[in-house]
Amino acid sequence: MKNKKTVTGMVLVMCALSVISFKNIGKKSILPVKDTTAGLFLPDKFKAVVVVDSLEGRARHIAVNTNGDVYVKLRFPDSIGGNVVLRDTNGDGRADIIKKFANYEDKGPYGTGMRVHKGYLYFSSETNVYRTKLNPKSLVPDAPLELILHDATAPHEHDAKPLAFDNAGHMYVAYGAPSNACQQQNRVPGSKGIKGCPLLKQYGGIWQFDEAKPNQVQADGIRYATGMRSIVAMDWNTADNCLYVVAHGRDDLRLQFPKIFSAWQSAVLPAEEFIKVKKGTDVGWPYYYYDPIKKKKLLNPEYGGDGIKAGNGAKYTQPIMAFPAHWAPNDLLFYTGNQFPARYKNGAFIAFHGSTNRSPYPQAGFFVCFVPFKNGKPFGQWEIFADGFTRKNTVVSVSDAVYRPMGLAMGPDGALYISETEEGKIWKISYTGDKAKFSNTQLAQMELRKKLPGFRLPDVLKSDLQTGMLKGGAKVYNTYCANCHQKNGRGDGNMIPPLSGSEWVTGGKFMEKDLAIRVVLNGLDGPIKVKNHPYNSAMPKHSFLSDADIAAVLTYIRNNFGNNSSLVTAAEVKKIREEK
């Protein structure tokens, strides 16, 4: 017979469980139970295995060969190699062999493309597209690198160079525009757009090339489509023999035109556009953006827009689906395998890297989406396929996210591979259920996740993370700097450098304050190195700020984020501003 303490304890536990049970009656959890999902949230009967937990050099796009070997484009190449090959020798899904290869120059962290095509491995740096012949008997490609395409204008903003291939011997390469909205002064508040935007002659679109011809330059290709500021997610859909992209929308509506747009509007506008691309497609950048709430293209403020004027927006190619602002679509894959249930066949997976531009509202995205297709067109709504990468429900600064989805690839067995950029982690996702019995009930828990802060439309007041809390330098920082450098000053680890411990912030022995003041006054174009890591973006001039505001924000930055440096005075700013 049990003693009284044991019986009493059991009764208390049972009572507590009863209370919990009654409290949850009628309530739906938005967090499905984790089982064999390797820390991810997936639809029921899907499982995930970690192929590799981390990679030195991290990861961008990935490709899987017909024998199951995984090729990874590294975010930070070194003298040993810019790519990695992974092999699973015992069939458990995990990589047993990891080897770097391909020593080539990559001038920044944008280099992206990695595709297996017709027995070749194609990949891109910021300046070049290479290929090497794959040898089925060799783990590491042993054929020489062939230079297929060289871009003499790189590096600059938005030069990721994703790759896609059709069925007729063509390679498609995106040329991102080194601009936000083709302003006379890039990213300077109030600067007008250039009439007839000259950047469109060689940027802001997609070019078609011969997939096998060596030593091509842009002039050897054909401008296939235009009016797209930045493209990282691109794939050829064999079901309808057409090119598709998910384009990044423009940034900083409030920062550029604070009298027209609010912080909330800047956080939720414009859309990331899923576009069917045909020869001659014009999506409308830099003149127009797509409003996902009003569901139409509107005139950009640089060209006279006010958030209402539609102008000639209806004449441009419209998206087949619009996603919320700043989610950062970084890969697109049309699923052609047979391992997943039939509803996934020929549908589109999209890897959203996650936002950096939604402050003071929560950052959003950071997941892998699925868009069902039927008869060559999307049907129904987009779905959350894989989530849980950030390891938290609310992301305040982008560096709070533990993982950020980046690359997608399909294995020879039909499994889906996902890479991420922060640690270089890679997952392999498989289906374990009866495909014939798959139904929408297996998606119900994933649909409920759309109620989380990273997916739902933020409330203007309730979702604002800094309402009424900021003054002085902190207010200036969160108004003009936090969208890029983030609320915690750590940047995004990719394009935007950290301020914490940065030599550009604290300066050297003899230039302690001058360097930081000059950067704020005059702006800074990449590529640069911060703490020995390369970054390639554009920081605009902030000379429109008063001497007092610049002094206040630099004092704030130099005494926060782990920094401990002397204050900056308005007189010091004025002295440098007046230099000739």
Coordinates of C-alpha atoms in Angstrom, one line a residue:
M1 CA 0.0 0.0 0.0
K2 CA 1.3 3.5 -1.0
N3 CA 2.1 5.9 1.8
K4 CA -0.1 9.0 2.4
K5 CA 2.5 11.4 0.8
T6 CA 2.5 9.4 -2.4
V7 CA -1.3 9.2 -2.6
T8 CA -1.6 12.9 -1.9
G9 CA 1.0 13.8 -4.5
M10 CA -0.8 11.7 -7.1
V11 CA -4.2 13.3 -6.3
L12 CA -2.6 16.8 -6.7
V13 CA -1.1 15.9 -10.0
M14 CA -4.4 14.5 -11.3
C15 CA -6.2 17.6 -10.1
A16 CA -3.7 19.8 -11.9
L17 CA -4.0 17.8 -15.1
S18 CA -7.8 18.0 -14.9
V19 CA -7.6 21.8 -14.5
I20 CA -5.3 22.1 -17.5
S21 CA -7.5 19.8 -19.5
F22 CA -10.7 21.8 -18.7
K23 CA -8.9 25.1 -19.4
N24 CA -7.9 24.0 -22.9
I25 CA -11.3 22.6 -23.9
G26 CA -12.5 24.4 -27.0
K27 CA -9.1 26.1 -27.6
K28 CA -6.9 25.2 -30.6
S29 CA -3.2 25.2 -30.2
I30 CA -1.3 27.0 -33.0
L31 CA 1.9 25.0 -32.2
P32 CA 1.8 21.4 -33.6
V33 CA 3.6 18.7 -31.7
K34 CA 7.2 18.0 -32.8
D35 CA 8.2 14.4 -33.4
T36 CA 10.8 13.4 -36.0
T37 CA 11.0 16.8 -37.6
A38 CA 14.5 17.8 -36.5
G39 CA 13.2 21.0 -34.8
L40 CA 10.9 22.1 -37.6
F41 CA 7.1 22.3 -37.9
L42 CA 5.9 20.3 -40.9
P43 CA 2.6 19.0 -42.1
D44 CA 1.5 15.7 -40.6
K45 CA 3.4 12.5 -41.7
F46 CA 6.4 14.5 -43.0
K47 CA 9.8 14.0 -41.3
A48 CA 13.1 15.8 -41.4
V49 CA 16.7 14.7 -41.0
V50 CA 19.6 17.0 -40.5
V51 CA 22.1 16.4 -43.3
V52 CA 24.7 18.6 -41.8
D53 CA 24.4 20.7 -38.6
S54 CA 26.8 23.5 -39.7
L55 CA 29.3 24.3 -42.5
E56 CA 32.3 26.5 -42.3
G57 CA 31.5 29.3 -44.7
R58 CA 27.7 28.8 -44.2
A59 CA 25.4 28.2 -47.1
R60 CA 23.5 29.8 -50.0
H61 CA 21.9 27.8 -52.8
I62 CA 22.2 24.0 -53.0
A63 CA 21.9 21.3 -55.6
V64 CA 21.5 17.5 -55.4
N65 CA 23.1 15.1 -58.0
T66 CA 21.4 12.0 -59.4
N67 CA 23.5 9.9 -56.9
G68 CA 22.3 11.9 -53.9
D69 CA 25.5 14.0 -53.4
V70 CA 24.6 17.5 -52.2
Y71 CA 26.5 20.5 -53.5
V72 CA 26.5 23.7 -51.5
K73 CA 27.4 27.3 -52.6
L74 CA 29.2 28.8 -49.6
R75 CA 28.3 32.2 -48.4
F76 CA 31.9 33.0 -47.4
P77 CA 34.4 31.2 -49.7
D78 CA 38.0 30.8 -48.6
S79 CA 41.3 29.7 -50.2
I80 CA 40.4 26.0 -49.8
G81 CA 37.2 26.4 -51.8
G82 CA 33.9 28.2 -52.4
N83 CA 31.7 25.1 -52.6
V84 CA 31.1 22.1 -50.5
V85 CA 30.1 18.5 -51.4
L86 CA 28.3 16.3 -48.9
R87 CA 27.8 12.5 -49.2
D88 CA 25.7 10.1 -47.2
T89 CA 27.4 6.7 -47.3
N90 CA 25.1 4.6 -45.1
G91 CA 21.6 5.8 -46.2
D92 CA 20.6 7.5 -43.0
G93 CA 20.2 10.9 -44.6
R94 CA 23.2 12.5 -42.8
A95 CA 26.4 13.5 -44.4
D96 CA 29.3 11.3 -43.6
I97 CA 31.8 13.0 -45.9
I98 CA 32.2 16.8 -46.2
K99 CA 34.7 18.3 -48.6
K100 CA 35.4 21.8 -49.9
F101 CA 36.3 22.4 -53.5
A102 CA 36.6 25.0 -56.3
N103 CA 38.9 27.8 -55.4
Y104 CA 37.6 30.9 -57.2
E105 CA 37.2 34.6 -56.4
D106 CA 33.9 35.8 -54.8
K107 CA 33.9 39.4 -53.9
G108 CA 31.0 39.3 -51.4
P109 CA 28.3 37.2 -49.7
Y110 CA 25.8 37.6 -52.6
G111 CA 27.1 34.8 -54.8
T112 CA 24.2 32.4 -55.0
G113 CA 23.6 30.1 -57.9
M114 CA 24.1 26.3 -57.5
R115 CA 22.4 24.0 -60.0
V116 CA 23.0 20.5 -61.6
H117 CA 22.2 20.6 -65.3
K118 CA 22.9 18.0 -68.0
G119 CA 25.8 16.4 -66.1
Y120 CA 27.4 19.7 -65.2
L121 CA 27.5 21.6 -61.9
Y122 CA 26.8 25.3 -62.5
F123 CA 27.4 27.9 -59.8
S124 CA 27.8 31.7 -59.5
S125 CA 29.8 34.2 -57.6
E126 CA 28.9 37.9 -57.6
T127 CA 30.9 38.4 -60.8
N128 CA 31.0 35.1 -62.6
V129 CA 29.0 32.0 -63.6
Y130 CA 31.1 28.8 -63.7
R131 CA 30.5 25.2 -64.6
T132 CA 32.4 22.0 -64.1
K133 CA 31.7 18.5 -65.5
L134 CA 30.6 16.0 -62.9
N135 CA 32.3 12.6 -62.8
P136 CA 30.1 9.8 -61.4
K137 CA 33.3 8.1 -60.1
S138 CA 34.6 11.2 -58.2
L139 CA 33.1 12.8 -55.1
V140 CA 34.8 16.2 -55.8
P141 CA 34.4 17.4 -59.4
D142 CA 37.8 16.8 -61.0
A143 CA 37.2 18.6 -64.3
P144 CA 38.5 22.1 -64.8
L145 CA 36.3 25.1 -64.1
E146 CA 34.8 26.7 -67.2
L147 CA 34.0 30.4 -67.0
I148 CA 30.6 30.7 -68.7
L149 CA 29.7 34.3 -67.9
H150 CA 31.6 37.3 -66.6
D151 CA 29.9 40.5 -65.2
A152 CA 32.4 43.4 -65.3
T153 CA 30.1 45.7 -63.4
A154 CA 29.9 43.6 -60.2
P155 CA 30.0 43.7 -57.3
H156 CA 27.1 46.0 -56.3
E157 CA 23.7 45.8 -54.6
H158 CA 21.5 42.9 -55.6
D159 CA 23.9 41.0 -57.8
A160 CA 23.1 37.5 -56.5
K161 CA 23.0 35.9 -60.0
P162 CA 20.6 33.0 -59.5
L163 CA 20.5 30.5 -62.4
A164 CA 17.8 28.7 -64.3
F165 CA 17.8 26.5 -67.5
D166 CA 15.1 25.8 -70.1
N167 CA 14.9 22.7 -72.3
A168 CA 16.4 24.4 -75.4
G169 CA 20.0 25.1 -74.3
H170 CA 19.5 28.4 -72.6
M171 CA 20.7 29.7 -69.3
Y172 CA 18.8 32.5 -67.5
V173 CA 20.7 34.9 -65.2
A174 CA 19.1 37.7 -63.1
Y175 CA 20.9 41.1 -63.0
G176 CA 19.8 42.9 -59.9
A177 CA 19.7 46.7 -60.0
P178 CA 22.3 48.7 -57.8
S179 CA 19.5 50.9 -56.5
N180 CA 16.3 50.9 -54.5
A181 CA 14.2 52.9 -56.9
C182 CA 16.5 54.5 -59.5
Q183 CA 16.8 57.7 -57.5
Q184 CA 19.1 60.6 -58.5
Q185 CA 20.8 59.9 -55.2
N186 CA 20.3 56.3 -54.2
R187 CA 18.4 55.8 -50.9
V188 CA 18.6 59.5 -50.0
P189 CA 15.3 60.7 -48.5
G190 CA 13.3 62.7 -51.0
S191 CA 15.5 62.1 -53.9
K192 CA 13.5 61.9 -57.1
G193 CA 13.6 59.0 -59.6
I194 CA 15.5 59.4 -62.8
K195 CA 13.3 59.8 -65.8
G196 CA 13.7 56.9 -68.2
C197 CA 15.8 55.0 -65.6
P198 CA 19.1 54.3 -67.4
L199 CA 19.8 51.4 -65.1
L200 CA 17.3 49.3 -67.0
K201 CA 19.7 49.0 -69.9
Q202 CA 21.9 46.5 -68.0
Y203 CA 20.2 45.9 -64.7
G204 CA 16.8 45.1 -63.1
G205 CA 15.9 42.2 -65.3
I206 CA 16.8 38.7 -66.7
W207 CA 19.1 37.9 -69.5
Q208 CA 19.2 34.7 -71.6
F209 CA 22.5 33.1 -72.6
D210 CA 23.9 30.0 -74.3
E211 CA 24.3 27.5 -71.5
A212 CA 27.5 26.0 -72.9
K213 CA 29.3 28.9 -74.5
P214 CA 32.4 29.9 -72.5
N215 CA 33.6 33.5 -71.7
Q216 CA 30.3 35.3 -72.4
V217 CA 29.6 38.8 -71.2
Q218 CA 26.2 40.5 -70.8
A219 CA 26.3 41.8 -74.3
D220 CA 26.3 38.3 -75.6
G221 CA 23.0 37.6 -74.0
I222 CA 19.4 38.7 -74.8
R223 CA 17.5 40.9 -72.3
Y224 CA 14.6 38.5 -71.7
A225 CA 12.6 40.4 -69.1
T226 CA 12.8 43.7 -67.3
G227 CA 11.4 45.8 -64.5
M228 CA 12.5 43.6 -61.5
R229 CA 14.7 45.3 -59.0
S230 CA 16.1 42.2 -57.3
I231 CA 15.7 38.5 -58.0
V232 CA 17.2 35.6 -56.0
A233 CA 14.4 33.0 -56.4
M234 CA 14.1 31.7 -60.0
D235 CA 13.2 28.4 -61.6
W236 CA 12.1 26.9 -64.9
N237 CA 8.7 25.1 -64.7
T238 CA 8.8 22.1 -67.0
A239 CA 5.0 21.6 -66.6
D240 CA 4.3 24.6 -68.7
N241 CA 7.8 25.2 -70.1
C242 CA 8.1 28.7 -68.7
L243 CA 10.3 30.7 -66.4
Y244 CA 9.1 31.9 -63.0
V245 CA 10.6 34.2 -60.3
V246 CA 9.6 35.5 -56.9
A247 CA 10.9 39.1 -56.9
H248 CA 12.0 41.2 -53.9
G249 CA 10.0 44.4 -53.6
R250 CA 11.6 47.8 -52.9
D251 CA 12.4 49.1 -49.4
D252 CA 12.1 52.1 -47.1
L253 CA 8.9 53.9 -48.2
R254 CA 8.8 55.7 -44.9
L255 CA 12.5 56.5 -44.7
Q256 CA 12.5 57.9 -48.2
F257 CA 9.2 59.8 -47.9
P258 CA 8.1 60.2 -44.3
K259 CA 5.4 62.8 -45.1
I260 CA 3.6 60.3 -47.3
F261 CA 4.1 56.9 -45.7
S262 CA 3.9 55.7 -42.1
A263 CA 6.1 53.2 -40.4
W264 CA 3.3 50.7 -40.6
Q265 CA 2.9 51.2 -44.4
S266 CA 6.6 50.8 -44.8
A267 CA 6.5 47.5 -43.0
V268 CA 3.6 46.0 -45.0
L269 CA 4.4 47.5 -48.4
P270 CA 5.2 46.6 -51.1
A271 CA 4.5 42.9 -52.0
E272 CA 7.0 40.2 -52.9
E273 CA 5.7 39.3 -56.4
F274 CA 5.4 35.7 -57.7
I275 CA 5.7 36.3 -61.5
K276 CA 5.3 34.2 -64.6
V277 CA 8.1 35.5 -66.9
K278 CA 7.8 35.4 -70.7
K279 CA 10.1 37.0 -73.2
G280 CA 9.4 40.7 -73.1
T281 CA 7.8 40.7 -69.6
D282 CA 8.0 44.1 -67.9
V283 CA 7.1 44.1 -64.2
G284 CA 7.3 47.9 -63.8
W285 CA 10.2 48.6 -61.5
P286 CA 11.3 51.4 -60.7
Y287 CA 8.1 53.2 -61.6
Y288 CA 5.6 51.0 -59.9
Y289 CA 5.2 48.7 -56.9
Y290 CA 2.5 46.1 -56.1
D291 CA 0.3 46.9 -53.0
P292 CA -0.7 43.5 -51.6
I293 CA -3.6 45.1 -49.6
K294 CA -5.1 47.1 -52.4
K295 CA -4.1 44.3 -54.9
K296 CA -2.9 46.6 -57.6
K297 CA 0.3 48.3 -58.8
L298 CA 0.8 51.9 -57.6
L299 CA 3.1 54.6 -58.7
N300 CA 6.3 54.8 -56.7
P301 CA 6.8 58.1 -54.7
E302 CA 10.1 58.8 -56.5
Y303 CA 8.0 59.2 -59.6
G304 CA 5.1 61.2 -58.1
G305 CA 3.2 58.5 -56.3
D306 CA 1.4 59.1 -53.0
G307 CA 0.3 55.6 -52.0
I308 CA -3.0 56.1 -53.9
K309 CA -2.1 56.9 -57.5
A310 CA -2.3 53.9 -59.8
G311 CA -1.0 55.7 -62.9
N312 CA -0.3 53.2 -65.7
G313 CA 0.3 50.4 -63.3
A314 CA -2.3 48.1 -64.8
K315 CA -0.3 48.0 -68.1
Y316 CA 2.6 46.1 -66.5
T317 CA 2.8 42.4 -65.8
Q318 CA 0.8 41.5 -62.6
P319 CA 1.9 38.9 -60.1
I320 CA 0.2 35.5 -60.2
M321 CA 0.4 35.7 -56.4
A322 CA 1.5 38.4 -53.9
F323 CA 3.3 37.8 -50.6
P324 CA 3.6 40.2 -47.7
A325 CA 6.4 42.8 -47.8
H326 CA 10.1 42.2 -47.1
W327 CA 9.8 38.4 -46.6
A328 CA 12.9 38.0 -48.9
P329 CA 12.1 35.2 -51.3
N330 CA 15.5 33.6 -51.9
D331 CA 14.8 30.3 -53.8
L332 CA 12.1 28.8 -55.9
L333 CA 11.6 25.1 -56.7
F334 CA 8.9 23.4 -58.8
Y335 CA 8.5 19.9 -57.3
T336 CA 8.6 17.2 -60.0
G337 CA 9.2 14.2 -57.7
N338 CA 6.9 11.4 -56.7
Q339 CA 7.7 10.8 -53.0
F340 CA 5.3 13.5 -51.7
P341 CA 1.5 13.2 -52.0
A342 CA 0.1 14.0 -55.4
R343 CA -1.1 17.5 -54.5
Y344 CA 2.6 18.6 -54.3
K345 CA 3.3 17.5 -57.9
N346 CA 4.4 20.4 -60.1
G347 CA 3.6 22.9 -57.2
A348 CA 6.1 25.5 -56.1
F349 CA 8.2 25.6 -52.9
I350 CA 9.6 29.1 -52.0
A351 CA 12.3 29.7 -49.3
F352 CA 11.7 33.0 -47.6
H353 CA 14.9 34.2 -45.9
G354 CA 13.0 36.6 -43.6
S355 CA 12.7 40.4 -43.4
T356 CA 15.0 43.1 -42.2
N357 CA 12.9 46.1 -43.1
R358 CA 9.7 45.9 -40.9
S359 CA 10.9 47.8 -37.8
P360 CA 9.4 48.9 -35.5
Y361 CA 7.1 46.0 -36.2
P362 CA 8.1 42.3 -35.8
Q363 CA 10.3 40.9 -38.6
A364 CA 8.5 38.3 -40.7
G365 CA 8.9 35.4 -43.1
F366 CA 11.7 32.9 -42.2
F367 CA 9.9 29.8 -43.5
V368 CA 9.4 27.6 -46.6
C369 CA 6.1 28.1 -48.4
F370 CA 4.2 25.9 -50.8
V371 CA 2.0 27.1 -53.6
P372 CA -0.3 24.4 -55.1
F373 CA -0.5 24.5 -58.9
K374 CA -3.2 23.1 -61.2
N375 CA -3.2 23.3 -65.0
G376 CA -0.1 25.6 -64.9
K377 CA -1.7 28.1 -62.5
P378 CA -1.7 28.6 -58.7
F379 CA -4.9 27.5 -57.0
G380 CA -6.0 28.2 -53.5
Q381 CA -3.8 30.1 -51.0
W382 CA -0.1 29.8 -50.2
E383 CA 0.7 27.3 -47.4
I384 CA 3.3 27.1 -44.6
F385 CA 5.2 23.9 -45.4
A386 CA 8.2 24.2 -43.1
D387 CA 8.5 26.6 -40.1
G388 CA 10.3 26.9 -36.8
F389 CA 13.7 28.1 -38.2
T390 CA 13.8 31.2 -36.0
R391 CA 13.2 29.1 -32.8
K392 CA 10.9 31.9 -31.5
N393 CA 7.4 33.3 -32.3
T394 CA 8.4 37.0 -32.4
V395 CA 11.6 38.2 -34.2
V396 CA 12.5 41.8 -33.2
S397 CA 15.9 42.0 -35.0
V398 CA 16.8 39.7 -37.8
S399 CA 19.9 38.3 -36.0
D400 CA 17.5 36.9 -33.3
A401 CA 16.6 34.3 -35.9
V402 CA 18.6 31.1 -35.2
Y403 CA 18.2 29.9 -38.8
R404 CA 17.1 31.6 -42.0
P405 CA 15.9 29.5 -45.0
M406 CA 17.9 30.0 -48.2
G407 CA 18.2 27.2 -50.7
L408 CA 15.9 24.4 -52.0
A409 CA 16.7 21.3 -54.0
M410 CA 15.1 18.0 -54.8
G411 CA 16.9 14.7 -54.3
P412 CA 16.7 11.7 -56.7
D413 CA 14.3 10.0 -54.3
G414 CA 11.9 13.0 -54.3
A415 CA 13.0 14.3 -50.9
L416 CA 13.2 18.1 -50.4
Y417 CA 16.5 19.6 -49.2
I418 CA 16.6 23.0 -47.4
S419 CA 19.7 25.1 -46.6
E420 CA 20.0 28.1 -44.3
T421 CA 22.5 30.9 -44.1
E422 CA 23.3 31.5 -40.4
E423 CA 25.1 28.2 -39.5
G424 CA 25.1 26.4 -42.8
K425 CA 22.5 23.8 -41.6
I426 CA 20.8 21.6 -44.2
W427 CA 17.6 19.5 -43.7
K428 CA 16.3 16.6 -45.8
I429 CA 12.4 16.3 -45.7
S430 CA 10.6 13.1 -46.6
Y431 CA 7.0 11.9 -46.5
T432 CA 6.3 8.8 -44.3
G433 CA 2.6 8.4 -44.6
D434 CA 0.2 6.8 -47.1
K435 CA 0.2 9.2 -50.0
A436 CA -3.2 7.9 -51.2
K437 CA -4.8 8.9 -47.8
F438 CA -3.3 12.4 -47.7
S439 CA -5.9 15.1 -46.9
N440 CA -6.3 18.7 -45.9
T441 CA -6.6 17.7 -42.3
Q442 CA -2.9 17.1 -42.3
L443 CA -2.4 20.8 -43.1
A444 CA -4.7 22.2 -40.5
Q445 CA -2.1 22.7 -37.8
M446 CA 0.2 24.5 -40.2
E447 CA -2.6 26.8 -41.3
L448 CA -3.1 27.8 -37.7
R449 CA 0.5 29.1 -37.6
K450 CA -0.5 32.0 -39.8
K451 CA -1.8 33.6 -36.6
L452 CA 1.7 34.0 -35.3
P453 CA 3.4 37.5 -35.4
G454 CA 5.7 36.4 -38.2
F455 CA 2.8 35.8 -40.6
R456 CA -0.2 37.9 -39.7
L457 CA -0.7 41.5 -40.8
P458 CA 0.6 43.6 -37.9
D459 CA -1.8 45.8 -35.9
V460 CA -0.9 49.5 -36.4
L461 CA -0.7 50.2 -32.6
K462 CA -0.6 46.8 -30.8
S463 CA 2.2 45.4 -32.9
D464 CA 4.5 48.4 -32.7
L465 CA 7.4 47.3 -30.5
Q466 CA 8.6 50.8 -29.5
T467 CA 5.5 53.0 -29.2
G468 CA 6.3 56.0 -27.0
M469 CA 9.6 54.6 -25.6
L470 CA 12.3 56.4 -27.5
K471 CA 14.0 59.8 -27.3
G472 CA 17.2 61.5 -28.4
G473 CA 19.7 59.3 -30.2
A474 CA 17.7 56.2 -29.7
K475 CA 14.8 57.7 -31.5
V476 CA 17.0 58.9 -34.4
Y477 CA 18.5 55.4 -34.6
N478 CA 15.2 53.6 -34.7
T479 CA 13.8 56.0 -37.3
Y480 CA 16.7 56.0 -39.7
C481 CA 19.1 53.1 -38.9
A482 CA 17.2 50.2 -37.4
N483 CA 15.6 49.0 -40.6
C484 CA 19.0 48.0 -41.9
H485 CA 21.3 47.6 -38.9
Q486 CA 18.4 46.2 -36.8
K487 CA 17.2 47.2 -33.3
N488 CA 20.1 45.3 -31.7
G489 CA 22.7 46.7 -33.9
R490 CA 23.8 43.4 -35.3
G491 CA 22.8 43.9 -39.0
D492 CA 21.5 41.0 -41.0
G493 CA 24.9 39.1 -41.2
N494 CA 24.6 39.1 -45.0
M495 CA 24.3 42.5 -46.7
I496 CA 24.1 44.8 -43.7
P497 CA 27.1 44.8 -41.3
P498 CA 26.9 44.9 -37.5
L499 CA 27.6 48.1 -35.5
S500 CA 28.6 46.1 -32.5
G501 CA 32.4 46.2 -32.2
S502 CA 32.7 47.6 -35.7
E503 CA 35.9 49.5 -36.6
W504 CA 33.7 51.8 -38.7
V505 CA 31.9 52.9 -35.5
T506 CA 34.6 53.1 -32.9
G507 CA 37.4 54.1 -35.4
G508 CA 41.1 53.8 -35.1
K509 CA 43.5 55.4 -32.7
F510 CA 43.7 58.7 -34.6
M511 CA 40.4 58.7 -36.3
E512 CA 38.2 57.6 -33.5
K513 CA 35.1 59.8 -34.3
D514 CA 35.9 61.3 -37.7
L515 CA 35.4 58.1 -39.6
A516 CA 31.9 57.4 -38.1
I517 CA 30.9 61.1 -38.7
R518 CA 32.0 61.0 -42.3
V519 CA 30.2 57.7 -43.0
V520 CA 26.9 59.2 -41.7
L521 CA 27.4 62.5 -43.6
N522 CA 28.7 61.1 -46.9
G523 CA 27.3 57.6 -47.0
L524 CA 29.2 54.5 -47.9
D525 CA 29.1 52.1 -50.9
G526 CA 30.3 48.5 -50.6
P527 CA 32.1 46.2 -50.9
I528 CA 33.7 46.7 -47.5
K529 CA 34.9 44.5 -44.7
V530 CA 33.7 44.7 -41.1
K531 CA 35.4 42.5 -38.5
N532 CA 37.0 40.7 -41.4
H533 CA 33.7 39.8 -43.1
P534 CA 32.7 41.2 -46.5
Y535 CA 29.6 43.2 -47.0
N536 CA 28.2 44.7 -50.1
S537 CA 25.4 47.2 -49.8
A538 CA 24.9 51.0 -50.0
M539 CA 24.5 53.2 -47.0
P540 CA 23.0 56.6 -48.2
K541 CA 24.1 60.0 -47.1
H542 CA 22.4 61.2 -43.9
S543 CA 23.5 64.8 -44.3
F544 CA 19.9 65.8 -44.2
L545 CA 20.0 65.2 -40.4
S546 CA 21.0 68.1 -38.2
D547 CA 24.4 68.3 -36.5
A548 CA 22.7 67.6 -33.2
D549 CA 20.8 64.6 -34.5
I550 CA 24.0 63.1 -36.0
A551 CA 25.9 63.7 -32.8
A552 CA 23.1 62.1 -30.8
V553 CA 22.7 59.0 -32.9
L554 CA 26.5 58.4 -33.1
T555 CA 26.8 58.8 -29.3
Y556 CA 23.9 56.3 -28.9
I557 CA 25.6 53.8 -31.3
R558 CA 29.0 54.2 -29.8
N559 CA 27.7 53.5 -26.3
N560 CA 25.3 50.6 -27.1
F561 CA 25.4 47.2 -28.7
G562 CA 28.5 46.3 -26.7
N563 CA 30.4 49.5 -27.7
N564 CA 32.0 51.8 -25.2
S565 CA 33.4 54.9 -26.9
S566 CA 33.4 58.6 -26.3
L567 CA 30.5 60.8 -27.1
V568 CA 30.2 62.9 -30.3
T569 CA 29.3 66.6 -30.1
A570 CA 27.4 68.7 -32.6
A571 CA 30.4 70.9 -32.9
E572 CA 32.5 67.9 -34.1
V573 CA 29.9 67.1 -36.7
K574 CA 29.7 70.7 -37.9
K575 CA 33.5 70.9 -38.3
I576 CA 33.6 67.8 -40.6
R577 CA 30.5 68.9 -42.5
E578 CA 32.1 72.2 -43.3
E579 CA 35.3 70.6 -44.7
K580 CA 35.9 71.2 -48.4

